[in-house]
Amino acid sequence: FHQKPASPMILKTRRCPKYIHGVSVTGTVVESHLESGRYILLVRLADGSVVTVFAGGKKSKISYKGGSVEIGTVPPGDAVHMHLISDPTQAGYFQLVRGEDLDLRNVKNVKGSIASLDPYEHQIVLGRFRKPYIIVSTTKQTRLYTKNGKRATFSQLTVGAPLSVDGLLDTKSSVMRTTIAVRMLKNA
């Protein structure tokens, strides 16, 4: 039997898609604390089970739409989506690869009126028409502006005055986690 050998098959070089082994889960933070230099989060999954998630050191970050925050600042009750690697030695223990806080939003120009002021804590309760109140904490880094666009101080704020606020809002708790700017508005 005599047959001419087939020509070699030459394929183009292909690349495999980036693969990260592990699981993706969505759940709610039950608790977080720092232990032995790394964060430990207890996360309740949709089926009711609670898993333990280990994150790197104090500077570990979790993202949100528009940025990231230190993982230790994620409060209990916030919804999170995480990509995890399971610990083969212990069931229910995972290492965090990346995560996203689903309740944090960068917001601009949130309007309302001052429902109350706490001059000692430098907090404002912002009342909004048919929406939940927002607790706005100010710091030395928060920029306060008058109606004319000039710099203002906290003592210039008055109950009932209309405001506009920019910052990082936790939509679950209606707390402004980081307040960038507070602008007094002209009465309508």
mmCIF file of N, CA, C and O in Angstrom, residues 140-188:
data_model
loop_
_atom_site.group_PDB
_atom_site.id
_atom_site.type_symbol
_atom_site.label_atom_id
_atom_site.label_comp_id
_atom_site.label_asym_id
_atom_site.label_seq_id
_atom_site.Cartn_x
_atom_site.Cartn_y
_atom_site.Cartn_z
ATOM 1 N N LYS A 140 -12.891 68.441 57.507
ATOM 2 C CA LYS A 140 -12.082 69.599 57.098
ATOM 3 C C LYS A 140 -11.836 69.606 55.600
ATOM 4 O O LYS A 140 -11.604 70.644 55.003
ATOM 5 N N GLN A 141 -11.916 68.419 54.963
ATOM 6 C CA GLN A 141 -11.692 68.323 53.521
ATOM 7 C C GLN A 141 -12.948 68.676 52.705
ATOM 8 O O GLN A 141 -12.858 68.920 51.510
ATOM 9 N N THR A 142 -14.113 68.695 53.350
ATOM 10 C CA THR A 142 -15.357 69.028 52.647
ATOM 11 C C THR A 142 -15.369 70.507 52.299
ATOM 12 O O THR A 142 -15.091 71.357 53.142
ATOM 13 N N ARG A 143 -15.694 70.797 51.041
ATOM 14 C CA ARG A 143 -15.788 72.193 50.602
ATOM 15 C C ARG A 143 -17.229 72.664 50.739
ATOM 16 O O ARG A 143 -18.140 72.058 50.182
ATOM 17 N N LEU A 144 -17.420 73.743 51.502
ATOM 18 C CA LEU A 144 -18.738 74.345 51.678
ATOM 19 C C LEU A 144 -18.774 75.655 50.903
ATOM 20 O O LEU A 144 -17.830 76.447 50.983
ATOM 21 N N TYR A 145 -19.878 75.879 50.175
ATOM 22 C CA TYR A 145 -20.005 77.082 49.360
ATOM 23 C C TYR A 145 -21.304 77.813 49.674
ATOM 24 O O TYR A 145 -22.331 77.184 49.945
ATOM 25 N N THR A 146 -21.257 79.147 49.586
ATOM 26 C CA THR A 146 -22.450 79.968 49.766
ATOM 27 C C THR A 146 -23.267 79.950 48.476
ATOM 28 O O THR A 146 -22.850 79.391 47.465
ATOM 29 N N LYS A 147 -24.407 80.649 48.504
ATOM 30 C CA LYS A 147 -25.259 80.761 47.321
ATOM 31 C C LYS A 147 -24.530 81.429 46.160
ATOM 32 O O LYS A 147 -24.825 81.179 45.006
ATOM 33 N N ASN A 148 -23.548 82.298 46.494
ATOM 34 C CA ASN A 148 -22.802 83.033 45.467
ATOM 35 C C ASN A 148 -21.539 82.306 45.013
ATOM 36 O O ASN A 148 -20.750 82.859 44.251
ATOM 37 N N GLY A 149 -21.305 81.088 45.521
ATOM 38 C CA GLY A 149 -20.143 80.319 45.104
ATOM 39 C C GLY A 149 -18.882 80.594 45.903
ATOM 40 O O GLY A 149 -17.818 80.076 45.574
ATOM 41 N N LYS A 150 -18.986 81.381 46.972
ATOM 42 C CA LYS A 150 -17.820 81.660 47.819
ATOM 43 C C LYS A 150 -17.723 80.617 48.918
ATOM 44 O O LYS A 150 -18.703 79.960 49.262
ATOM 45 N N ARG A 151 -16.523 80.440 49.462
ATOM 46 C CA ARG A 151 -16.323 79.453 50.534
ATOM 47 C C ARG A 151 -17.153 79.823 51.756
ATOM 48 O O ARG A 151 -17.301 80.987 52.102
ATOM 49 N N ALA A 152 -17.696 78.811 52.410
ATOM 50 C CA ALA A 152 -18.547 79.022 53.583
ATOM 51 C C ALA A 152 -18.030 78.183 54.741
ATOM 52 O O ALA A 152 -17.134 77.353 54.576
ATOM 53 N N THR A 153 -18.606 78.392 55.910
ATOM 54 C CA THR A 153 -18.294 77.591 57.097
ATOM 55 C C THR A 153 -19.565 76.867 57.525
ATOM 56 O O THR A 153 -20.677 77.244 57.135
ATOM 57 N N PHE A 154 -19.419 75.848 58.345
ATOM 58 C CA PHE A 154 -20.562 75.066 58.806
ATOM 59 C C PHE A 154 -21.548 75.944 59.570
ATOM 60 O O PHE A 154 -22.753 75.762 59.482
ATOM 61 N N SER A 155 -21.039 76.927 60.301
ATOM 62 C CA SER A 155 -21.905 77.800 61.107
ATOM 63 C C SER A 155 -22.831 78.662 60.248
ATOM 64 O O SER A 155 -23.823 79.197 60.747
ATOM 65 N N GLN A 156 -22.555 78.785 58.956
ATOM 66 C CA GLN A 156 -23.405 79.573 58.068
ATOM 67 C C GLN A 156 -24.629 78.792 57.588
ATOM 68 O O GLN A 156 -25.546 79.379 57.008
ATOM 69 N N LEU A 157 -24.670 77.502 57.831
ATOM 70 C CA LEU A 157 -25.803 76.677 57.417
ATOM 71 C C LEU A 157 -26.974 76.889 58.373
ATOM 72 O O LEU A 157 -26.774 77.042 59.578
ATOM 73 N N THR A 158 -28.204 76.872 57.837
ATOM 74 C CA THR A 158 -29.400 77.042 58.667
ATOM 75 C C THR A 158 -30.435 75.991 58.293
ATOM 76 O O THR A 158 -30.533 75.568 57.140
ATOM 77 N N VAL A 159 -31.212 75.574 59.291
ATOM 78 C CA VAL A 159 -32.263 74.587 59.070
ATOM 79 C C VAL A 159 -33.271 75.154 58.079
ATOM 80 O O VAL A 159 -33.655 76.318 58.150
ATOM 81 N N GLY A 160 -33.672 74.322 57.117
ATOM 82 C CA GLY A 160 -34.631 74.726 56.099
ATOM 83 C C GLY A 160 -34.000 75.240 54.825
ATOM 84 O O GLY A 160 -34.666 75.340 53.794
ATOM 85 N N ALA A 161 -32.711 75.550 54.861
ATOM 86 C CA ALA A 161 -32.032 76.088 53.675
ATOM 87 C C ALA A 161 -31.850 74.990 52.628
ATOM 88 O O ALA A 161 -31.519 73.852 52.962
ATOM 89 N N PRO A 162 -32.058 75.322 51.340
ATOM 90 C CA PRO A 162 -31.838 74.333 50.287
ATOM 91 C C PRO A 162 -30.344 74.107 50.044
ATOM 92 O O PRO A 162 -29.551 75.044 50.115
ATOM 93 N N LEU A 163 -29.982 72.829 49.778
ATOM 94 C CA LEU A 163 -28.578 72.453 49.575
ATOM 95 C C LEU A 163 -28.447 71.535 48.368
ATOM 96 O O LEU A 163 -29.391 70.872 47.962
ATOM 97 N N SER A 164 -27.216 71.461 47.882
ATOM 98 C CA SER A 164 -26.818 70.480 46.885
ATOM 99 C C SER A 164 -25.549 69.821 47.418
ATOM 100 O O SER A 164 -24.652 70.514 47.910
ATOM 101 N N VAL A 165 -25.464 68.491 47.321
ATOM 102 C CA VAL A 165 -24.346 67.754 47.913
ATOM 103 C C VAL A 165 -23.711 66.837 46.869
ATOM 104 O O VAL A 165 -24.407 66.207 46.079
ATOM 105 N N ASP A 166 -22.369 66.752 46.894
ATOM 106 C CA ASP A 166 -21.601 65.814 46.070
ATOM 107 C C ASP A 166 -20.818 64.909 47.005
ATOM 108 O O ASP A 166 -20.273 65.371 48.008
ATOM 109 N N GLY A 167 -20.728 63.613 46.668
ATOM 110 C CA GLY A 167 -19.922 62.725 47.491
ATOM 111 C C GLY A 167 -20.175 61.262 47.194
ATOM 112 O O GLY A 167 -20.704 60.897 46.147
ATOM 113 N N LEU A 168 -19.810 60.419 48.153
ATOM 114 C CA LEU A 168 -19.951 58.970 48.046
ATOM 115 C C LEU A 168 -21.105 58.544 48.947
ATOM 116 O O LEU A 168 -21.010 58.617 50.165
ATOM 117 N N LEU A 169 -22.207 58.109 48.325
ATOM 118 C CA LEU A 169 -23.427 57.784 49.046
ATOM 119 C C LEU A 169 -23.584 56.273 49.189
ATOM 120 O O LEU A 169 -23.459 55.532 48.213
ATOM 121 N N ASP A 170 -23.865 55.841 50.415
ATOM 122 C CA ASP A 170 -24.235 54.452 50.665
ATOM 123 C C ASP A 170 -25.753 54.405 50.528
ATOM 124 O O ASP A 170 -26.476 54.898 51.398
ATOM 125 N N THR A 171 -26.237 53.852 49.426
ATOM 126 C CA THR A 171 -27.668 53.882 49.134
ATOM 127 C C THR A 171 -28.477 52.997 50.081
ATOM 128 O O THR A 171 -29.671 53.212 50.252
ATOM 129 N N LYS A 172 -27.844 52.025 50.697
ATOM 130 C CA LYS A 172 -28.545 51.131 51.631
ATOM 131 C C LYS A 172 -28.891 51.860 52.930
ATOM 132 O O LYS A 172 -30.002 51.786 53.413
ATOM 133 N N SER A 173 -27.919 52.593 53.471
ATOM 134 C CA SER A 173 -28.122 53.263 54.753
ATOM 135 C C SER A 173 -28.465 54.742 54.618
ATOM 136 O O SER A 173 -28.728 55.404 55.615
ATOM 137 N N SER A 174 -28.429 55.284 53.397
ATOM 138 C CA SER A 174 -28.659 56.719 53.146
ATOM 139 C C SER A 174 -27.692 57.592 53.939
ATOM 140 O O SER A 174 -28.064 58.604 54.512
ATOM 141 N N VAL A 175 -26.444 57.155 53.963
ATOM 142 C CA VAL A 175 -25.390 57.912 54.634
ATOM 143 C C VAL A 175 -24.352 58.305 53.593
ATOM 144 O O VAL A 175 -23.914 57.462 52.800
ATOM 145 N N MET A 176 -23.981 59.571 53.594
ATOM 146 C CA MET A 176 -22.934 60.052 52.705
ATOM 147 C C MET A 176 -21.615 59.641 53.353
ATOM 148 O O MET A 176 -21.221 60.185 54.384
ATOM 149 N N ARG A 177 -20.937 58.642 52.777
ATOM 150 C CA ARG A 177 -19.706 58.104 53.374
ATOM 151 C C ARG A 177 -18.559 59.097 53.264
ATOM 152 O O ARG A 177 -17.735 59.207 54.164
ATOM 153 N N THR A 178 -18.463 59.787 52.138
ATOM 154 C CA THR A 178 -17.460 60.833 51.945
ATOM 155 C C THR A 178 -18.172 62.007 51.302
ATOM 156 O O THR A 178 -18.835 61.838 50.286
ATOM 157 N N THR A 179 -18.057 63.177 51.905
ATOM 158 C CA THR A 179 -18.712 64.358 51.359
ATOM 159 C C THR A 179 -17.648 65.255 50.757
ATOM 160 O O THR A 179 -16.730 65.696 51.442
ATOM 161 N N ILE A 180 -17.763 65.507 49.451
ATOM 162 C CA ILE A 180 -16.785 66.321 48.747
ATOM 163 C C ILE A 180 -17.168 67.791 48.797
ATOM 164 O O ILE A 180 -16.326 68.638 49.091
ATOM 165 N N ALA A 181 -18.427 68.093 48.494
ATOM 166 C CA ALA A 181 -18.843 69.501 48.440
ATOM 167 C C ALA A 181 -20.301 69.644 48.888
ATOM 168 O O ALA A 181 -21.132 68.775 48.645
ATOM 169 N N VAL A 182 -20.572 70.775 49.567
ATOM 170 C CA VAL A 182 -21.914 71.165 49.973
ATOM 171 C C VAL A 182 -22.130 72.575 49.463
ATOM 172 O O VAL A 182 -21.341 73.469 49.772
ATOM 173 N N ARG A 183 -23.186 72.748 48.650
ATOM 174 C CA ARG A 183 -23.473 74.072 48.095
ATOM 175 C C ARG A 183 -24.825 74.550 48.585
ATOM 176 O O ARG A 183 -25.827 73.839 48.464
ATOM 177 N N MET A 184 -24.843 75.772 49.115
ATOM 178 C CA MET A 184 -26.113 76.396 49.476
ATOM 179 C C MET A 184 -26.762 76.863 48.180
ATOM 180 O O MET A 184 -26.099 77.416 47.307
ATOM 181 N N LEU A 185 -28.062 76.635 48.063
ATOM 182 C CA LEU A 185 -28.775 77.023 46.856
ATOM 183 C C LEU A 185 -29.658 78.234 47.141
ATOM 184 O O LEU A 185 -30.077 78.457 48.279
ATOM 185 N N LYS A 186 -29.961 78.963 46.097
ATOM 186 C CA LYS A 186 -30.871 80.101 46.231
ATOM 187 C C LYS A 186 -32.270 79.558 46.411
ATOM 188 O O LYS A 186 -32.646 78.557 45.813
ATOM 189 N N ASN A 187 -33.061 80.211 47.266
ATOM 190 C CA ASN A 187 -34.440 79.769 47.497
ATOM 191 C C ASN A 187 -35.223 79.833 46.206
ATOM 192 O O ASN A 187 -35.116 80.795 45.443
ATOM 193 N N ALA A 188 -36.015 78.796 45.968
ATOM 194 C CA ALA A 188 -36.794 78.727 44.726
ATOM 195 C C ALA A 188 -37.981 79.650 44.755
ATOM 196 O O ALA A 188 -38.499 80.030 45.723
#
